[in-house]
Coordinates of C-alpha atoms in Angstrom, one line a residue:
M1 CA 99.1 -99.7 53.7
K2 CA 100.1 -98.0 50.5
R3 CA 97.7 -95.1 49.9
R4 CA 96.8 -94.5 46.3
R5 CA 96.6 -90.9 45.1
F6 CA 93.5 -90.1 43.1
V7 CA 92.4 -87.4 40.9
G8 CA 89.4 -85.1 41.5
L9 CA 86.8 -85.3 38.8
G10 CA 84.3 -82.8 37.5
S11 CA 84.0 -79.7 35.5
G12 CA 84.2 -76.3 37.2
L13 CA 83.6 -74.0 34.2
A14 CA 80.7 -72.1 32.7
F15 CA 81.4 -71.6 29.1
T16 CA 80.2 -69.2 26.4
A17 CA 81.4 -67.3 23.3
A18 CA 79.9 -64.3 21.6
T19 CA 79.7 -62.3 18.4
G20 CA 77.2 -59.7 17.1
G21 CA 75.9 -56.3 18.1
G22 CA 73.2 -54.5 20.1
L23 CA 72.3 -52.3 23.1
A24 CA 73.2 -53.1 26.7
T25 CA 70.7 -53.8 29.4
A26 CA 70.9 -54.5 33.1
P27 CA 68.7 -56.3 35.6
S28 CA 66.4 -54.6 38.1
A29 CA 63.5 -56.0 40.1
R30 CA 62.7 -59.8 40.2
A31 CA 59.1 -60.6 39.5
A32 CA 57.1 -63.1 41.6
D33 CA 57.3 -65.8 39.0
G34 CA 61.1 -65.7 39.1
S35 CA 61.7 -63.7 36.0
T36 CA 63.7 -60.5 35.9
V37 CA 62.7 -57.1 34.6
T38 CA 65.6 -55.5 32.7
A39 CA 66.3 -51.9 31.8
P40 CA 69.0 -50.3 29.6
V41 CA 72.3 -49.5 31.0
T42 CA 72.9 -45.7 31.0
G43 CA 76.6 -45.3 31.8
A44 CA 76.5 -47.1 35.2
A45 CA 80.1 -47.7 36.4
S46 CA 81.4 -51.2 36.6
T47 CA 82.4 -52.6 40.0
G48 CA 84.5 -55.3 38.5
V49 CA 88.1 -55.7 37.6
S50 CA 89.7 -55.7 34.1
V51 CA 93.0 -57.4 33.4
T52 CA 94.9 -56.9 30.2
P53 CA 98.1 -58.5 28.8
A54 CA 100.3 -55.9 30.4
D55 CA 98.9 -56.7 33.9
S56 CA 101.0 -59.0 36.2
R57 CA 97.9 -61.0 36.9
Y58 CA 97.3 -61.9 33.3
S59 CA 99.4 -65.1 33.0
D60 CA 97.6 -66.6 36.0
L61 CA 94.2 -66.1 34.4
I62 CA 94.7 -67.4 30.8
S63 CA 94.5 -71.1 31.6
G64 CA 92.8 -73.5 34.0
N65 CA 93.8 -76.7 35.7
N66 CA 94.5 -78.5 32.4
Q67 CA 97.7 -76.9 31.0
R68 CA 97.1 -78.4 27.5
W69 CA 94.6 -75.5 27.0
T70 CA 95.5 -71.8 27.1
S71 CA 94.3 -68.5 25.6
S72 CA 95.5 -65.0 24.9
P73 CA 92.5 -62.8 25.3
D74 CA 92.5 -59.0 24.8
K75 CA 91.2 -58.8 28.4
I76 CA 90.0 -60.8 31.3
A77 CA 87.0 -59.4 33.2
L78 CA 86.4 -60.2 36.8
P79 CA 82.8 -59.0 37.5
R80 CA 81.3 -58.4 40.9
T81 CA 77.7 -58.1 39.9
A82 CA 75.3 -59.4 37.3
A83 CA 75.2 -55.9 35.8
D84 CA 79.0 -56.2 35.3
V85 CA 78.5 -59.4 33.4
V86 CA 75.7 -57.9 31.2
A87 CA 78.0 -55.0 30.3
T88 CA 80.9 -57.4 29.4
V89 CA 78.7 -59.7 27.3
Q90 CA 77.3 -56.6 25.5
E91 CA 80.8 -55.4 24.9
A92 CA 81.7 -58.7 23.3
V93 CA 78.5 -58.9 21.2
T94 CA 78.8 -55.3 20.0
G95 CA 82.5 -55.7 19.2
G96 CA 82.1 -59.1 17.5
K97 CA 84.6 -60.6 20.0
R98 CA 84.6 -64.2 21.1
L99 CA 83.8 -64.6 24.8
S100 CA 84.5 -67.4 27.2
V101 CA 83.7 -67.7 30.9
C102 CA 85.6 -69.5 33.7
S103 CA 84.1 -70.5 37.0
G104 CA 86.7 -72.8 38.6
G105 CA 89.0 -73.8 35.8
H106 CA 88.5 -77.6 35.8
C107 CA 87.3 -78.0 32.2
F108 CA 88.9 -81.1 30.6
E109 CA 88.6 -79.6 27.1
D110 CA 89.5 -76.3 25.4
F111 CA 86.0 -74.9 25.6
V112 CA 87.1 -71.9 27.7
F113 CA 90.8 -71.5 26.9
N114 CA 91.5 -71.4 23.2
A115 CA 93.0 -69.2 20.6
D116 CA 89.7 -67.7 19.5
V117 CA 88.9 -66.1 22.8
K118 CA 89.2 -62.3 22.9
I119 CA 87.3 -61.6 26.2
N120 CA 87.3 -64.0 29.1
I121 CA 85.0 -63.5 32.1
N122 CA 86.4 -65.0 35.3
M123 CA 83.6 -65.4 37.8
S124 CA 85.8 -65.9 40.9
L125 CA 84.8 -62.6 42.6
M126 CA 81.1 -63.6 42.5
N127 CA 81.5 -66.3 45.1
A128 CA 79.1 -65.4 48.0
V129 CA 76.9 -68.0 49.6
T130 CA 73.9 -66.6 51.4
F131 CA 70.3 -67.3 52.3
D132 CA 67.9 -65.3 50.1
T133 CA 64.7 -64.7 52.2
A134 CA 62.8 -63.4 49.2
M135 CA 63.4 -66.6 47.2
N136 CA 63.4 -68.7 50.4
A137 CA 66.4 -70.5 49.0
F138 CA 70.2 -70.5 49.3
R139 CA 71.9 -68.2 46.8
V140 CA 75.3 -69.3 45.5
G141 CA 77.4 -67.0 43.2
A142 CA 78.6 -68.8 40.1
G143 CA 82.2 -68.2 41.0
A144 CA 82.1 -70.1 44.3
T145 CA 84.1 -73.2 44.6
L146 CA 82.6 -76.4 46.0
L147 CA 84.5 -75.9 49.2
D148 CA 83.1 -72.4 49.5
V149 CA 79.6 -73.9 49.3
Y150 CA 80.3 -76.8 51.7
E151 CA 81.7 -74.6 54.4
A152 CA 79.1 -71.9 54.2
L153 CA 76.1 -74.2 54.1
Y154 CA 77.3 -76.5 56.8
E155 CA 78.8 -74.0 59.2
G156 CA 75.8 -71.6 58.8
W157 CA 72.9 -74.0 58.6
G158 CA 74.1 -77.6 59.0
V159 CA 73.0 -78.5 55.4
T160 CA 74.9 -79.4 52.3
L161 CA 74.6 -80.3 48.6
P162 CA 75.5 -83.7 47.0
A163 CA 78.2 -82.2 44.8
G164 CA 81.8 -83.1 43.8
I165 CA 84.8 -84.5 45.5
C166 CA 87.3 -82.0 44.2
H167 CA 86.6 -78.9 46.3
S168 CA 88.4 -76.4 44.0
V169 CA 85.9 -77.0 41.2
G170 CA 83.7 -74.0 40.5
V171 CA 79.9 -74.4 40.7
G172 CA 79.3 -72.7 37.4
G173 CA 80.1 -75.7 35.2
H174 CA 79.7 -78.3 37.8
V175 CA 76.0 -77.6 38.5
T176 CA 75.0 -76.9 34.9
G177 CA 76.4 -80.3 33.9
G178 CA 74.3 -82.1 36.6
G179 CA 76.6 -82.2 39.6
Y180 CA 77.6 -85.5 41.2
G181 CA 79.7 -86.6 44.2
N182 CA 80.0 -88.8 47.3
L183 CA 76.5 -88.0 48.7
S184 CA 74.7 -88.4 45.4
R185 CA 73.6 -92.0 46.0
Q186 CA 72.1 -90.8 49.3
Y187 CA 70.6 -87.5 48.2
G188 CA 70.7 -87.4 44.3
L189 CA 72.4 -85.0 41.9
T190 CA 73.2 -81.4 42.7
V191 CA 70.6 -80.3 40.2
D192 CA 67.9 -82.3 42.0
H193 CA 68.1 -79.5 44.7
L194 CA 68.4 -76.6 42.2
H195 CA 65.6 -74.0 42.5
A196 CA 66.5 -71.2 40.2
V197 CA 69.3 -69.7 38.0
E198 CA 70.3 -66.1 37.1
V199 CA 71.5 -66.1 33.5
V200 CA 72.8 -63.3 31.2
V201 CA 71.3 -64.0 27.8
V202 CA 71.3 -62.2 24.4
D203 CA 68.2 -61.8 22.4
A204 CA 67.7 -61.8 18.6
A205 CA 68.4 -58.1 18.4
G206 CA 71.8 -58.6 20.1
T207 CA 70.8 -57.1 23.4
A208 CA 72.3 -58.6 26.6
R209 CA 70.1 -58.8 29.7
S210 CA 69.8 -60.8 32.9
V211 CA 66.9 -63.1 33.7
V212 CA 66.1 -65.4 36.6
A213 CA 64.5 -68.7 35.7
A214 CA 63.1 -70.9 38.4
R215 CA 61.7 -74.4 38.7
D216 CA 58.3 -72.8 39.4
S217 CA 58.4 -69.8 37.1
A218 CA 55.0 -69.0 35.7
D219 CA 56.4 -68.5 32.2
A220 CA 57.0 -71.7 30.3
A221 CA 60.0 -70.4 28.5
L222 CA 61.7 -69.5 31.8
R223 CA 60.9 -73.0 33.1
D224 CA 62.5 -74.4 30.0
L225 CA 65.6 -72.2 30.5
F226 CA 65.8 -73.5 34.1
W227 CA 65.5 -77.1 32.9
A228 CA 68.3 -76.6 30.4
H229 CA 70.6 -75.7 33.3
T230 CA 69.9 -79.0 35.1
G231 CA 72.4 -81.0 33.0
G232 CA 72.6 -79.2 29.7
G233 CA 76.1 -78.2 30.3
G234 CA 77.7 -74.8 30.3
G235 CA 78.2 -72.5 27.3
S236 CA 75.0 -73.0 25.3
F237 CA 72.4 -70.6 26.7
G238 CA 74.1 -67.7 28.5
V239 CA 76.4 -66.8 31.4
V240 CA 75.1 -68.1 34.8
T241 CA 75.8 -65.6 37.5
A242 CA 73.9 -67.2 40.5
F243 CA 72.2 -70.3 41.5
W244 CA 69.4 -70.8 44.2
F245 CA 69.1 -74.1 45.9
R246 CA 66.1 -75.6 47.8
T247 CA 65.0 -79.2 47.8
P248 CA 61.7 -79.6 46.0
G249 CA 58.9 -79.8 48.5
A250 CA 61.0 -78.5 51.4
T251 CA 59.4 -75.8 53.6
G252 CA 60.1 -74.0 56.8
A253 CA 63.3 -72.7 58.2
P254 CA 66.5 -72.6 56.2
E255 CA 67.9 -75.6 58.1
G256 CA 65.3 -77.8 56.6
L257 CA 65.5 -76.7 53.0
L258 CA 68.5 -78.8 51.9
P259 CA 69.8 -82.2 52.9
K260 CA 71.3 -82.4 56.3
A261 CA 75.0 -83.1 56.2
P262 CA 76.0 -86.3 57.9
A263 CA 77.3 -85.8 61.4
K264 CA 80.1 -88.3 60.8
I265 CA 81.2 -90.5 57.9
F266 CA 83.2 -93.6 57.5
L267 CA 86.0 -92.9 55.0
T268 CA 88.0 -95.8 53.7
L269 CA 91.2 -95.8 51.6
A270 CA 92.3 -99.0 50.0
G271 CA 95.4 -99.9 48.1
W272 CA 96.4 -103.3 46.5
P273 CA 100.0 -103.7 45.1
W274 CA 99.9 -104.5 41.4
E275 CA 102.5 -107.2 41.9
K276 CA 99.9 -109.2 43.9
V277 CA 97.2 -108.8 41.2
T278 CA 96.6 -111.6 38.8
P279 CA 94.5 -111.3 35.6
E280 CA 91.9 -113.4 37.3
G281 CA 92.0 -111.3 40.4
F282 CA 91.7 -108.1 38.4
A283 CA 88.6 -109.4 36.5
A284 CA 87.0 -110.6 39.7
L285 CA 87.5 -107.3 41.5
V286 CA 86.0 -105.2 38.7
D287 CA 83.1 -107.7 38.4
Y288 CA 82.5 -107.8 42.2
W289 CA 82.5 -104.0 42.4
G290 CA 80.0 -103.6 39.6
T291 CA 77.8 -106.5 40.7
W292 CA 77.7 -105.0 44.2
F293 CA 76.4 -101.7 43.0
E294 CA 74.0 -103.3 40.5
T295 CA 72.6 -105.3 43.4
H296 CA 72.6 -102.7 46.2
N297 CA 70.8 -99.9 44.4
T298 CA 67.8 -99.1 46.5
A299 CA 67.4 -95.4 47.5
G300 CA 67.2 -94.8 51.2
T301 CA 69.0 -97.9 52.3
T302 CA 72.4 -98.1 53.9
A303 CA 73.9 -100.0 50.9
G304 CA 72.0 -97.8 48.5
S305 CA 73.8 -94.8 50.1
L306 CA 77.3 -96.3 50.1
Y307 CA 79.6 -94.5 47.7
S308 CA 82.9 -95.7 46.1
W309 CA 85.6 -94.9 43.6
L310 CA 87.5 -97.8 42.2
M311 CA 90.9 -96.7 40.9
L312 CA 92.2 -99.0 38.2
N313 CA 95.6 -97.3 37.9
H314 CA 98.1 -98.3 35.3
R315 CA 100.5 -101.0 36.5
D316 CA 103.4 -98.5 36.4
S317 CA 101.7 -96.6 39.2
G318 CA 102.4 -99.5 41.6
S319 CA 98.9 -100.2 42.9
L320 CA 95.2 -100.3 42.4
G321 CA 93.0 -98.4 44.9
A322 CA 89.6 -97.5 46.2
V323 CA 87.9 -94.8 48.2
V324 CA 84.7 -95.5 50.0
Q325 CA 82.4 -93.2 52.0
L326 CA 79.3 -94.0 54.0
D327 CA 77.1 -91.9 56.4
A328 CA 77.9 -93.3 59.8
S329 CA 74.4 -92.6 61.2
F330 CA 73.0 -95.7 59.6
A331 CA 72.7 -98.3 62.3
D332 CA 74.1 -101.1 60.1
A333 CA 76.8 -98.9 58.5
P334 CA 79.8 -100.8 60.0
S335 CA 78.6 -104.2 58.9
V336 CA 77.6 -103.1 55.4
L337 CA 80.9 -101.3 54.9
S338 CA 82.9 -104.2 56.4
D339 CA 81.2 -106.7 54.0
F340 CA 81.8 -104.5 51.0
L341 CA 85.5 -104.0 51.8
A342 CA 86.1 -107.7 52.6
G343 CA 84.5 -108.6 49.2
M344 CA 87.1 -106.6 47.3
D345 CA 90.0 -108.2 49.1
Q346 CA 88.5 -111.7 48.5
A347 CA 87.8 -111.0 44.8
L348 CA 91.5 -110.2 44.4
G349 CA 92.4 -113.4 46.3
L350 CA 94.2 -111.3 49.0
H351 CA 93.3 -112.5 52.4
S352 CA 94.9 -111.0 55.6
A353 CA 94.2 -110.6 59.3
T354 CA 91.6 -108.0 60.0
T355 CA 91.3 -105.5 62.8
R356 CA 88.2 -103.8 64.1
H357 CA 88.1 -100.0 64.0
D358 CA 84.9 -98.1 65.0
G359 CA 83.0 -101.3 64.2
V360 CA 84.5 -101.6 60.7
L361 CA 86.8 -104.5 59.8
D362 CA 90.0 -103.3 58.2
S363 CA 92.6 -105.5 56.5
E364 CA 96.2 -105.1 55.4
Y365 CA 94.9 -103.3 52.3
T366 CA 92.2 -101.1 53.7
S367 CA 92.1 -98.3 56.3
T368 CA 88.9 -96.8 57.6
R369 CA 88.5 -93.6 59.6
L370 CA 85.4 -92.3 61.4
M371 CA 85.5 -88.5 61.2
P372 CA 83.1 -85.4 61.1
W373 CA 81.7 -84.9 57.6
L374 CA 83.2 -81.5 56.8
R375 CA 86.7 -82.6 58.0
G376 CA 86.3 -85.7 55.9
T377 CA 85.2 -83.7 52.9
R378 CA 88.2 -81.4 53.2
Y379 CA 90.5 -84.4 53.6
I380 CA 89.3 -86.5 50.7
G381 CA 89.5 -83.4 48.5
A382 CA 93.2 -82.9 49.3
I383 CA 94.8 -86.3 49.8
S384 CA 95.9 -86.5 46.2
P385 CA 99.1 -84.7 45.2
T386 CA 97.7 -84.2 41.7
Q387 CA 94.0 -83.5 42.3
L388 CA 94.5 -79.8 43.0
D389 CA 97.7 -79.4 41.0
P390 CA 97.2 -76.6 38.4
T391 CA 100.4 -77.5 36.5
T392 CA 99.4 -80.8 35.0
R393 CA 98.2 -81.5 31.4
G394 CA 95.4 -84.0 31.0
C395 CA 93.2 -86.1 28.8
H396 CA 89.8 -87.7 29.9
K397 CA 87.0 -89.8 28.4
S398 CA 83.9 -91.0 30.1
A399 CA 81.1 -93.5 30.0
H400 CA 78.0 -94.5 31.9
L401 CA 77.2 -98.1 32.6
R402 CA 73.8 -99.5 33.4
T403 CA 75.1 -102.9 34.4
R404 CA 78.3 -104.5 35.8
T405 CA 81.3 -104.2 33.4
P406 CA 81.1 -107.0 30.7
Q407 CA 84.0 -109.4 30.7
R408 CA 85.2 -108.3 27.2
Q409 CA 85.5 -104.8 28.4
I410 CA 87.3 -105.9 31.6
D411 CA 89.8 -107.8 29.4
A412 CA 90.5 -104.8 27.3
M413 CA 91.0 -102.7 30.4
Y414 CA 93.5 -105.1 31.8
T415 CA 95.4 -105.3 28.5
H416 CA 95.9 -101.5 28.4
L417 CA 96.5 -101.1 32.2
T418 CA 99.3 -103.6 32.0
S419 CA 100.8 -102.2 28.8
T420 CA 104.6 -101.6 28.5
D421 CA 104.4 -98.4 26.4
G422 CA 105.1 -96.2 29.4
P423 CA 102.2 -93.7 29.9
S424 CA 102.3 -91.4 32.8
T425 CA 102.0 -93.1 36.2
M426 CA 99.0 -90.8 36.7
T427 CA 97.1 -92.8 34.1
G428 CA 94.2 -95.2 34.6
I429 CA 90.5 -96.0 34.5
V430 CA 88.3 -94.8 37.4
L431 CA 84.9 -96.4 38.2
S432 CA 82.6 -94.3 40.3
A433 CA 79.3 -95.5 41.8
S434 CA 76.0 -94.0 40.7
G435 CA 72.4 -95.1 41.2
G436 CA 70.6 -95.0 44.5
R437 CA 68.7 -91.7 44.9
I438 CA 69.9 -90.5 41.5
A439 CA 67.7 -93.2 39.8
S440 CA 64.6 -92.0 41.6
V441 CA 64.3 -89.0 39.2
S442 CA 62.9 -89.4 35.7
S443 CA 65.4 -89.2 32.8
T444 CA 63.5 -86.2 31.4
A445 CA 62.7 -84.4 34.6
T446 CA 66.1 -82.8 34.3
A447 CA 68.5 -82.5 31.4
V448 CA 70.5 -85.4 32.8
A449 CA 69.4 -88.4 30.8
Q450 CA 71.5 -91.2 32.4
R451 CA 69.4 -91.7 35.5
D452 CA 69.5 -95.5 35.7
A453 CA 73.2 -95.9 35.3
I454 CA 75.0 -97.7 38.2
M455 CA 78.4 -96.3 37.5
K456 CA 80.5 -93.7 35.6
V457 CA 83.7 -94.7 34.0
N458 CA 86.5 -92.2 33.5
F459 CA 89.6 -92.9 31.4
E460 CA 92.2 -90.3 32.5
S461 CA 95.8 -89.4 32.2
R462 CA 97.7 -86.5 33.7
W463 CA 101.3 -85.5 33.0
Y464 CA 103.6 -82.4 33.1
A465 CA 105.6 -82.0 29.9
A466 CA 104.1 -81.0 26.5
A467 CA 106.5 -83.5 24.9
D468 CA 104.5 -86.3 26.5
D469 CA 101.2 -85.2 25.0
A470 CA 101.1 -87.7 22.2
K471 CA 102.0 -90.7 24.3
N472 CA 99.4 -90.1 26.9
V473 CA 96.6 -88.9 24.7
G474 CA 97.3 -91.9 22.5
W475 CA 97.0 -94.3 25.4
I476 CA 93.7 -92.8 26.4
R477 CA 92.3 -93.0 22.9
E478 CA 93.5 -96.6 22.3
A479 CA 92.2 -97.8 25.7
F480 CA 88.8 -96.2 25.3
G481 CA 88.4 -97.3 21.7
A482 CA 89.3 -100.9 22.6
V483 CA 86.9 -101.1 25.6
Y484 CA 84.0 -99.9 23.4
A485 CA 85.2 -101.4 20.1
D486 CA 82.0 -103.3 19.6
T487 CA 80.0 -100.1 19.5
G488 CA 82.1 -97.9 17.3
G489 CA 84.7 -96.9 19.8
V490 CA 82.2 -95.0 22.1
P491 CA 79.7 -96.1 24.8
V492 CA 76.6 -96.1 22.6
P493 CA 73.4 -96.2 24.8
N494 CA 72.1 -99.8 25.0
S495 CA 71.3 -102.3 27.6
V496 CA 74.9 -102.1 29.0
S497 CA 76.3 -98.6 28.2
D498 CA 74.5 -95.3 28.4
G499 CA 76.6 -92.6 26.7
C500 CA 78.9 -90.0 28.2
Y501 CA 79.0 -87.4 30.9
I502 CA 79.0 -83.8 29.8
N503 CA 81.0 -82.7 32.8
Y504 CA 83.8 -84.9 31.5
P505 CA 83.7 -83.4 28.0
D506 CA 85.6 -85.3 25.2
G507 CA 86.2 -83.5 21.9
D508 CA 86.9 -86.8 20.2
L509 CA 83.2 -87.8 20.4
S510 CA 82.5 -85.4 17.5
D511 CA 85.4 -86.7 15.4
P512 CA 84.5 -89.5 13.0
A513 CA 88.0 -90.8 13.3
F514 CA 87.3 -91.8 16.9
N515 CA 83.5 -92.2 17.0
T516 CA 82.7 -94.6 14.2
S517 CA 79.2 -95.3 15.5
S518 CA 76.0 -93.9 14.0
V519 CA 75.3 -92.0 17.3
A520 CA 76.1 -88.3 17.3
W521 CA 78.2 -86.8 20.1
H522 CA 75.2 -84.8 21.4
D523 CA 73.1 -88.0 21.8
L524 CA 75.9 -89.6 23.7
Y525 CA 75.7 -86.7 26.2
W526 CA 71.9 -86.0 26.3
K527 CA 70.1 -88.8 24.4
Q528 CA 66.4 -88.0 24.1
N529 CA 66.7 -84.7 25.9
Y530 CA 68.8 -83.1 23.1
P531 CA 65.8 -81.8 20.9
R532 CA 64.4 -80.0 23.9
L533 CA 67.8 -78.4 24.6
Q534 CA 67.9 -77.3 21.0
Q535 CA 64.5 -75.6 21.4
V536 CA 65.7 -73.8 24.5
K537 CA 68.7 -72.7 22.6
K538 CA 66.5 -71.3 19.8
T539 CA 64.4 -69.3 22.3
W540 CA 67.1 -67.9 24.5
D541 CA 70.2 -67.7 22.2
P542 CA 68.8 -67.4 18.7
R543 CA 72.0 -65.8 17.4
D544 CA 74.2 -68.7 18.6
V545 CA 76.2 -66.2 20.7
F546 CA 77.1 -68.8 23.4
R547 CA 79.0 -71.6 21.9
H548 CA 82.0 -73.9 21.9
R549 CA 83.0 -77.1 20.2
Q550 CA 80.3 -79.2 21.9
S551 CA 77.7 -76.7 22.9
V552 CA 74.0 -77.3 22.0
R553 CA 73.4 -76.5 18.4
L554 CA 70.5 -74.4 17.0
P555 CA 67.8 -76.7 15.5

């Protein structure tokens, strides 16, 4: 079987920018309602690290995983404490310097690394994962990567979070955008298990301070600040320094406060040679995949927990592919998985002899392994040669779909995926399953508005040379515009489409040359939740200190 490489998706950055002036403050005791009492800084020494252009570390810290975006700040601060962050934010505000913040470096856009940035805060040293007995929740530093979180939670307590597939993504941006991954149909979004956030904010007087906002804070403004961090994206309200996680309603020992990680998972890799794919087979595969998830969408069931990526790679890559994961503890997991896999082969018109492996039927085009959950999580996050490659350049666009993909959109996908204009072989359209437990939460309970979508769609291209920018960005723009041509070139929320995903940010959404619909970019991301996000912005960032090209605007 020819294994298809795939690209890890998700945003690992917490973003902000600052101007203004004021006096510094630092956090002290946490109140019972989850708020934080602050006091002025009086010359306390920083425990963090400062890197300037003369430092040998500088060139490693001025860009993330997308090499299209870079910066040349006056300094990069690597804090170790919230007090360090407060001091750095205050420095930026007082000095009128634009500030940006990096958690993991996976932002698809230039929100963090751009020419305007003068001070960058790199959160990588604030990466501890511990259990906070006072909060009765797991505390995760905003600089932790997803693998840090998976290993610490699982090895220490046997629990996990339903977060992303690319384990080098930082939690700072991933969580604030909602958080989504292979266990989300089974356990919901990452933010469905978020209990509190520690955030450095700046008030109307220009004073930086740290606050802790919890799901159950007594103060309504703090509850709103917490809510804004359950999908409002990074860079609009402050700098997140820590998250606390506890599943709502969970009580007792730490081992019962978050979802139990599966003991074992079935992990399937599939690959179908493009030379065997007909236009009819391609259309049937996309329709089958979408119809299956539209039909099997009940939370708590085996089928409602099955997760899949469908990799519609450009024909020049050589193959189409899929990744499928399912908790092996479900009694009917082998049969549900076998039926799903056989349906994809049949849709393509590719039939071959099957073999039974751990109760799952494999074919010439699919290979299934039964393995411990953490091993599988490490494996799936590293099997792509490009997923963790920090030397690529990239362009991405996203959509949510509430139904199977319409035939007109499938036809447009096929046309562009079989084009002869020679985009990078790391170019394609990725469908990722949604629904299940995600849909059990109201569209206004968190800032994530697209709760009833059954899939995400990601148009992506990665390449290495700057000389290839125009060709690959052009392909993505043309393909995306063609697929959503009947709604102004973007996935306008309606009975089929449901806007875009903030963790796959797309600067073109706010450009009338590419978004010719009457729906503003912020409504594509947040729909009816945007006005509330604006009110949170007004309360907690009245000076518009924290901003980027697509941050929440003041009302």
